Structure formats: C-alpha cells, structure tokens
Coordinates of C-alpha atoms in Angstrom, one line a residue:
X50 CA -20.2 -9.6 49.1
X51 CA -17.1 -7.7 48.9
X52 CA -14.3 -6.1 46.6
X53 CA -10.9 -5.5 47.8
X54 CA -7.8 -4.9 46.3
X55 CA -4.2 -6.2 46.3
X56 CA -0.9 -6.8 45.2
X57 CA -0.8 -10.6 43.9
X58 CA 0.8 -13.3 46.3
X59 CA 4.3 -13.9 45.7
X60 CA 5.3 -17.8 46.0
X61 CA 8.5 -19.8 44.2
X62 CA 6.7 -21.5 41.7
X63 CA 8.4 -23.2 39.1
X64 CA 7.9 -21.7 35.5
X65 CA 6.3 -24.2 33.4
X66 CA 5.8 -22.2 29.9
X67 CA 6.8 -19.4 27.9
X68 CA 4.5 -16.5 27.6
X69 CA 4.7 -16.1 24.6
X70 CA 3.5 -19.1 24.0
X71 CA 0.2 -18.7 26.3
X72 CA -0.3 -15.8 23.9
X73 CA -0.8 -18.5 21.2
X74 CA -3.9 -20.1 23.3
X75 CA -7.1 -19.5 22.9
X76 CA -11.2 -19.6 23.6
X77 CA -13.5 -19.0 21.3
X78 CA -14.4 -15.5 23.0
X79 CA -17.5 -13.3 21.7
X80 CA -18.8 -9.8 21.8
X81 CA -21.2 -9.2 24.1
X82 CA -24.0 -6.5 24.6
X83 CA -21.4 -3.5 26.3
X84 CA -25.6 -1.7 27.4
X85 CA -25.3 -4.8 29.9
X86 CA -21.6 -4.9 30.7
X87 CA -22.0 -3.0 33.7
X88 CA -25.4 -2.5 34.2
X89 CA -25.4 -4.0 38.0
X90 CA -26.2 -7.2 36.2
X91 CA -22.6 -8.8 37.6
X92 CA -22.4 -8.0 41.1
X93 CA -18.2 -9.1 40.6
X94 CA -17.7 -5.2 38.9
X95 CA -17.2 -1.9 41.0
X96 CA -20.2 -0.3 41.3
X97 CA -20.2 2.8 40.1
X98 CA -18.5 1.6 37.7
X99 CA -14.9 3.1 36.7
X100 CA -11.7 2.4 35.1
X101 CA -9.6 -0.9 36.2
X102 CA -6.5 0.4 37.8
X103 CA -5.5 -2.2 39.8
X104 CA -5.7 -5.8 40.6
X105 CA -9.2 -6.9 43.1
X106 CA -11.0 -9.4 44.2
X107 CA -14.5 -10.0 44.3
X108 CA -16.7 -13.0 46.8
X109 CA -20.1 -13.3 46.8
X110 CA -21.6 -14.0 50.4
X111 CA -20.7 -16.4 52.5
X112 CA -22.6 -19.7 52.1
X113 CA -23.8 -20.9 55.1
X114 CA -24.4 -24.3 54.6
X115 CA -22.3 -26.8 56.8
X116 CA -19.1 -28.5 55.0
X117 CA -16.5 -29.7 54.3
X118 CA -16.6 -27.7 51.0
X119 CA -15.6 -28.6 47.3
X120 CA -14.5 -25.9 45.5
X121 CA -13.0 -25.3 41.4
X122 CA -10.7 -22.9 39.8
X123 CA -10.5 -21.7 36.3
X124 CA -9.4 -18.9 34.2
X125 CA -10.7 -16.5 31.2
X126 CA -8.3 -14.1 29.4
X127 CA -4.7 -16.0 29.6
X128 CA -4.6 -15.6 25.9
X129 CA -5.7 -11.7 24.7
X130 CA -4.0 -8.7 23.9
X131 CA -6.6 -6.6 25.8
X132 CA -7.9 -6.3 28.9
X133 CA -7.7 -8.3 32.4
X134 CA -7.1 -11.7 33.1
X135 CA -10.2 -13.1 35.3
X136 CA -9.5 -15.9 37.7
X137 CA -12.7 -17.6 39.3
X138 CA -13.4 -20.0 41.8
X139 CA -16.8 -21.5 42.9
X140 CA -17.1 -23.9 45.7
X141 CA -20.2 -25.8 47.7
X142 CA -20.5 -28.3 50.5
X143 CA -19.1 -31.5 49.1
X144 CA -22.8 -33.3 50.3
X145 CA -24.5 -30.8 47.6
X146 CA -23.0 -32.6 44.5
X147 CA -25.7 -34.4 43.2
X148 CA -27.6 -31.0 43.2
X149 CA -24.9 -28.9 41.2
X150 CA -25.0 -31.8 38.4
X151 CA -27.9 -31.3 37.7
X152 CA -28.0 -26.9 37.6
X153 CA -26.0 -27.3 33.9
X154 CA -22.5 -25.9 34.5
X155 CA -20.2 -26.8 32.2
X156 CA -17.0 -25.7 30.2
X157 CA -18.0 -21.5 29.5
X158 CA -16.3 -21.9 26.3
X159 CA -19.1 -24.0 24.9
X160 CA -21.9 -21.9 26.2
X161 CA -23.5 -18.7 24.2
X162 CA -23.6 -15.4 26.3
X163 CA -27.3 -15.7 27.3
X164 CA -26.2 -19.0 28.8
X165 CA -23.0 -18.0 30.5
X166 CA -25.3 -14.8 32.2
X167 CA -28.3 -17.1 33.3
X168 CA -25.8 -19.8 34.7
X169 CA -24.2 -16.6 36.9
X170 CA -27.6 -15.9 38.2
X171 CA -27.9 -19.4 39.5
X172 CA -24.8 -19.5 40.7
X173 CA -26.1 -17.0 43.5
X174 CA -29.3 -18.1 43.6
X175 CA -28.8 -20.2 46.4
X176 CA -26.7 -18.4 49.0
X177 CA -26.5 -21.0 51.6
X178 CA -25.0 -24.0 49.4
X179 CA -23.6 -21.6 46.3
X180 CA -20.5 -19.2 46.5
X181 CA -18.0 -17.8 43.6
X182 CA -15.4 -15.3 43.8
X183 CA -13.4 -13.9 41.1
X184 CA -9.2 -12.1 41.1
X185 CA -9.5 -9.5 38.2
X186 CA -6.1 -9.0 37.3
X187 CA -5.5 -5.7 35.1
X188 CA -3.5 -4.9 32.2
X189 CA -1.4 -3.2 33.6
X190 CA -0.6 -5.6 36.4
X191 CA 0.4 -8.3 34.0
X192 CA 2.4 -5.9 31.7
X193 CA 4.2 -4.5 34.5
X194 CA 4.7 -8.1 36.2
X195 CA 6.4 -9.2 32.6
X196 CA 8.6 -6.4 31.9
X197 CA 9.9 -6.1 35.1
X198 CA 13.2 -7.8 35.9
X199 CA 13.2 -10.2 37.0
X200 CA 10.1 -11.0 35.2
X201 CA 6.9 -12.3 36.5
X202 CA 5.8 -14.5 33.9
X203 CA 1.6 -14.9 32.8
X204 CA 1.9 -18.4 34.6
X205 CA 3.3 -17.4 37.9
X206 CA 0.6 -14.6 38.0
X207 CA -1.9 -17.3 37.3
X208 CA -0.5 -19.0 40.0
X209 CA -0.8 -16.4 42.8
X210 CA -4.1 -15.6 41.5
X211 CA -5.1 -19.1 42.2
X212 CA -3.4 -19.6 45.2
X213 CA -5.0 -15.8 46.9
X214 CA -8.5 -16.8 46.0
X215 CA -7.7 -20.3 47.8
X216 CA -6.6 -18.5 50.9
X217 CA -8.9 -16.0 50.5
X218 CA -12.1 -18.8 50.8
X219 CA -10.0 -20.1 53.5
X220 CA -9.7 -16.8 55.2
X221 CA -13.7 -16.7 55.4
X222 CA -14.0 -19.9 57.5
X223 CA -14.7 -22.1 54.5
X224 CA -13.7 -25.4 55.3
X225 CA -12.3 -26.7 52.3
X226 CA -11.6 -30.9 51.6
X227 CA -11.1 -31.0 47.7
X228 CA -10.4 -28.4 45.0
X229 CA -10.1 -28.6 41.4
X230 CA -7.7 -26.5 39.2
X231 CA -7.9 -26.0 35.5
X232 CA -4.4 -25.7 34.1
X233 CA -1.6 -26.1 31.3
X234 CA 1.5 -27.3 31.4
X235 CA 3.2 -29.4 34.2
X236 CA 0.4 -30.4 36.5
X237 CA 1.6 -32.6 38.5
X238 CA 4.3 -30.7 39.7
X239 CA 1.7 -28.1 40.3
X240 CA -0.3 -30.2 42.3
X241 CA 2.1 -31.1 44.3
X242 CA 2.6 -27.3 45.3
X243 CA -0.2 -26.6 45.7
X244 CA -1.1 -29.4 48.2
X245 CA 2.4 -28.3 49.9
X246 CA 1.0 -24.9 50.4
X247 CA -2.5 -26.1 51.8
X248 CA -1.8 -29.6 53.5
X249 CA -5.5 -31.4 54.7
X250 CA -6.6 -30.3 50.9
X251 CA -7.4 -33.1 47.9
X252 CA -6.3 -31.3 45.1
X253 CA -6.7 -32.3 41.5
X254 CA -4.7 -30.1 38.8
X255 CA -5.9 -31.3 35.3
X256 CA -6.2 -29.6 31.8
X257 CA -10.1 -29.7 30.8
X258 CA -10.9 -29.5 34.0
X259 CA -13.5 -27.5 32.9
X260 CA -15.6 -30.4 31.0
X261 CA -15.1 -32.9 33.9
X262 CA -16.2 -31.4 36.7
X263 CA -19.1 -29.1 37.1
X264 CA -17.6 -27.2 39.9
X265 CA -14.8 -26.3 37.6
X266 CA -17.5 -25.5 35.0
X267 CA -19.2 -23.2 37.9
X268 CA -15.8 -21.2 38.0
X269 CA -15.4 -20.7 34.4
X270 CA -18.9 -19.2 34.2
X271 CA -17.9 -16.3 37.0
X272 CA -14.9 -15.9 35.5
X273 CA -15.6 -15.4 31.5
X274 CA -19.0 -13.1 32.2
X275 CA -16.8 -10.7 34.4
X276 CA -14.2 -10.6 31.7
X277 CA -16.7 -10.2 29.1
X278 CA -18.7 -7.7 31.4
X279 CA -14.9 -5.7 32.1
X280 CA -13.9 -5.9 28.2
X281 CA -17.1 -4.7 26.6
X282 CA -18.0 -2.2 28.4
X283 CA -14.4 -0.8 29.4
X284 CA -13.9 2.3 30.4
X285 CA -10.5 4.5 29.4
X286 CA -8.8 6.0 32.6
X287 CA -7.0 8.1 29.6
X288 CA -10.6 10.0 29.5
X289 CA -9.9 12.0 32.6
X290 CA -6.8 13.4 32.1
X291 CA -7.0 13.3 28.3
X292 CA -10.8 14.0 27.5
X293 CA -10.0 15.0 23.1
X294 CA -9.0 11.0 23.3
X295 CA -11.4 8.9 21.9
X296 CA -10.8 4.8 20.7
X297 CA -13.2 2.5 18.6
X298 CA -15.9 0.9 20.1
X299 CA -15.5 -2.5 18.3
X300 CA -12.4 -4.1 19.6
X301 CA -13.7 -8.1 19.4
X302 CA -13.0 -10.9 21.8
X303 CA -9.5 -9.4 22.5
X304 CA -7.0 -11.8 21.0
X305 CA -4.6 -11.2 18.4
X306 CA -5.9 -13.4 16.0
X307 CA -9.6 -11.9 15.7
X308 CA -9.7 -9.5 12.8
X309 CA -11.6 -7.4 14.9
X310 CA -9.2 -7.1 17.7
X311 CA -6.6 -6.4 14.7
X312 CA -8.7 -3.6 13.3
X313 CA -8.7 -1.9 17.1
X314 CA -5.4 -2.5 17.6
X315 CA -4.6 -0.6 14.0
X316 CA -6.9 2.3 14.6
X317 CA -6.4 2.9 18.2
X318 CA -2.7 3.1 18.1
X319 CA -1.5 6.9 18.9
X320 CA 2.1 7.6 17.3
X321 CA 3.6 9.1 20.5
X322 CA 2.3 7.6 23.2
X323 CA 0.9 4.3 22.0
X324 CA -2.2 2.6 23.2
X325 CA -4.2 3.5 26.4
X326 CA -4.1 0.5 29.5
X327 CA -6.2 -1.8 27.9
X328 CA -3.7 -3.1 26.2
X329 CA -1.3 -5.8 27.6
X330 CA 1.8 -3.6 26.5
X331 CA 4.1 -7.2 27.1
X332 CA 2.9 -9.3 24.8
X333 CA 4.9 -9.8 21.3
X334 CA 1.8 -8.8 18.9
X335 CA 2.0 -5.2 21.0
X336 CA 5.2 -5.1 21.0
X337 CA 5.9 -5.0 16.8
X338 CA 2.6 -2.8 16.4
X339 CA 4.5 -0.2 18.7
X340 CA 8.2 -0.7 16.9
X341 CA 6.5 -0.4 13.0
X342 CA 3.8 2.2 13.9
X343 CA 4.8 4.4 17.2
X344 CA 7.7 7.1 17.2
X345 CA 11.3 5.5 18.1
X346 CA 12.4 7.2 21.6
X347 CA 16.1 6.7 22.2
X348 CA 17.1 7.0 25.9
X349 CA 19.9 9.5 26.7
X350 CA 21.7 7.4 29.0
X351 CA 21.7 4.1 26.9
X352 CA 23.9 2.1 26.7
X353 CA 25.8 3.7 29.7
X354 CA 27.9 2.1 32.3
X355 CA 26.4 4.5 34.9
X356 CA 24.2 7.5 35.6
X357 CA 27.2 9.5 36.1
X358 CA 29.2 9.1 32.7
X359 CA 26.2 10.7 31.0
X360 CA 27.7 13.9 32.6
X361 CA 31.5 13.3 31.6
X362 CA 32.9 15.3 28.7
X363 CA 34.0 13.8 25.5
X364 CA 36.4 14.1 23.7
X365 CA 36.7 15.4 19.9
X366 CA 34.1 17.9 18.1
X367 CA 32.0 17.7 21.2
X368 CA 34.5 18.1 23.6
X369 CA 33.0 20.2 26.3
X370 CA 30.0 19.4 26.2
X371 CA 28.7 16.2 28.4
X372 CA 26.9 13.4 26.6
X373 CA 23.2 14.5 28.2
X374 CA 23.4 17.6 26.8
X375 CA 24.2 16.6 23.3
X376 CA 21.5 14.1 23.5
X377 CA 19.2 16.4 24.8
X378 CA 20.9 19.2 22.1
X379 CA 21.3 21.7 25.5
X380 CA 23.2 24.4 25.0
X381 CA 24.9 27.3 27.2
X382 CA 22.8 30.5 27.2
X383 CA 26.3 32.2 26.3
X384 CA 25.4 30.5 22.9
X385 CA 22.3 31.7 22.0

C-alpha cells in the first residue's frame, strides 16, 4: 500500500468539451456518515488524517496472482463545486473474470453507501487476484489548472489522471493486456491515444462503461467512497492559520444544483477573502457567488501595458504623482 504525491502528467491531448459544461453533469451523490469518513475505514485517505493540499495517489498491495491483467478506470467528482475529483482504477488477472462477476460490482451511482463501503472491503479482500488504486486530485489543483493560461481544462486533467494511474500499475510490474475507460465526449479519438501512448494494450473507451463491465464497476466503487470519505469528513487547512474560522457542517453531495450544496455555498462565503480550498474557485457557479457577494478588488496595474508605466507620472490634476500611488492613495510624508 502506498500514497505519494505529484504533479499530474502533462500529455497533448485534444480538448474534447467545455468545462463549463462538465459542470452541468452529474451523479446522484449522497451524504454520508462524516464519524466514518476517515475513521481508517478507507485505507485510500492519509492517515492521520489532514487537510488535502495537493494532488496523490493511493495503490493498494500488489496482487500477486500471475497475468496478464485486466484492469478499469472511472471517475467520481467531474461535476461538483466542492472538493477533489477521484480517479480510480481496479484491475485483476484477466483468467479471474468469471470470479469478479459474480462479487456484485456495478455502476457506484446505483448503489446506496452501505453498498459502495462493503463492495470496497471486498475489493481488498483478496490481495493476490484484487488491486485498486485511486489519483485524488484537489481543489486547488483543478482551480489552479483552469485559471492558469494557458488553461488546463477538467478533461485534460482527467486525462493525465487516467493516464498516471495506467503507468503507475505499469510501473509496479503489472502486466496489463486490456483496460477499460469510462469517459464523455470523443472516445474514439481518445482510444486511439491512449493505445498510442501504451502500444501491446486492448483498450476500450466507452461512456457507461461503468454498467457494462464489472471491472469498470470495481473502479467506480474505489473511487466514489474516497470522495465521499474526502468530502464529508473534510478538514479546512484555513483552521491552522485562521483558527476564529468556522464553516457549516452540511454542505450536500457537492454540486451546484443540490439545495444543500447552495445553502453552504451562501453561508460559508466570507466578504473579503471568499471561500476556504474546498471550493473549486473555476467553476462559473463560484465565480458569480464571488462577483454578487465578495468585496470588488481592483488591481493597481490593470489594464497596463507594463509593470513599469504604473510608475510614470501623469499628466493633469495628478501630475506628479505616479499612477501606483494614486491607486494605492500614497502620499509624500512632506504632505502629512
């Protein structure tokens, strides 16, 4: 078992849909139990347990079992305003099929809680055929990845995050023959890639992946119980620094359109400095909740050609005085 941490893989993938439309789609999420978030129940969260800063990724053992290996790919959290976006992956020897039809993985969507948390513990109940591993990719990582320019759009980070955890398996000696990827969009272009980037692989790219084959299913089960585990019980890196700051417990499934999640996202905004990093500050329902509720800040060298005219002169009533210091409403001692 291990936990490390990383910047995501950079690769020239080709965009394949807006993210502001990804915003738009959705699971049907629920509220778990946040006394068993992080109890040492999911072995795929940092124990002890402590705020998500950065990007990691999680594998259970090693599975010792002889291959070729099978393995799926799916996703929880493309859709929320809060919290990280989980990528999972779960794999087996490719003669073990017949037994993983019959252990009851399926899409984690349709499953209740209960379900999703037993189907993890048999997922790593038998080490020598079983395996998962999981990319947790924060808030902060995707914010930062979409506002920077040029941006990293929520599909090309879903993208690296599938392709690490690939190499990553591969990297442990795992002998893969076919994978299965859950995805949107173009995926036949995507397959293509992705057998590009790991020839000697059958890969299959399909939307519902999920429902059609149970290693898929497998995947979505590590993935939506970390997520659930990360966003229920989450814990505010704000608190050190800024101990006085306290935000509701409630915050629902985490996407825009759950009255909950609207209710948090109301209450939790602070006027001058916003919302703490569990929010995914690049997406468009943030975005107006910041402009109609949070303090306007206007930049003193907006709008400027360079760093340097901020320091020229101008001309007329504040002639004299250069354009940071009358933003900035400086003044010359000789003045006071």
């Amino acid at each position: 078992m291990a936990i490390s941490t990383s910047s995501s893989l950079q690769t020239d993938l080709p965009e394949t849909q807006d993210s502001e439309v990804i915003e738009e789609s959705q699971d049907q999420d629920v509220t778990v139990d946040a006394s068993t978030a992080h109890s040492g129940a999911i072995p795929s969260l940092p124990t002890p347990f402590r705020p998500l800063t950065e990007t990691y990724s999680y594998h259970s053992p090693k599975p010792t079992a002889a291959g070729p290996y099978m393995l799926g790919v799916d996703e929880a959290g493309r859709g929320p305003a809060l919290g990280p976006m989980v990528y999972g992956v779960a794999y087996c020897p490719v003669a073990y099929k017949s037994q993983l039809e019959e252990l009851g993985f399926a899409d984690s969507k349709t499953l209740t809680h209960d379900n999703r948390t037993g189907l993890l513990e048999i997922l790593g109940s038998d080490p020598e055929n079983l395996a998962w591993s999981v990319r947790v990719i924060s808030p902060q990582a995707i914010s930062s990845g979409m506002l920077r320019r040029p941006p990293t759009n929520l599909n090309k980070q879903a993208e690296n995050a599938t392709i690490t955890l690939i190499q990553e398996v591969l990297d442990q000696g795992i002998t893969l023959s076919e994978v299965y990827v859950d995805a949107l969009g173009n995926t036949s272009s995507y397959e293509k890639h992705l057998s590009h980037l790991f020839p000697g692989i059958s890969f299959t790219v399909t939307a519902k992946a999920d429902s059609k084959f149970k290693i898929v299913g497998a995947a979505s089960i590590a993935a939506k119980v970390t997520r659930d585990a990360w966003i229920t019980g989450w814990a505010f890196e704000e608190h050190e620094s800024s101990p006085q700051y306290s935000w509701p417990d409630e915050r629902g499934s985490g996407y825009p359109s759950d009255p909950k999640t609207q209710a948090w996202l109301r209450d939790a905004i602070e006027p001058t400095f916003g919302y703490p990093s569990l929010v995914r500050f690049s997406w468009a329902t943030i975005k107006v909740a910041l402009d109609k509720n949070a303090h306007t800040v206007k930049w003193p060298d907006e709008g400027q050609g360079s760093l340097v005219k901020a320091f020229e002169s101008p001309k007329g009533r504040d002639k004299g005085r250069c354009v940071l210091a009358r933003e900035l409403s400086i003044k010359s001692v000789e003045d006071l």
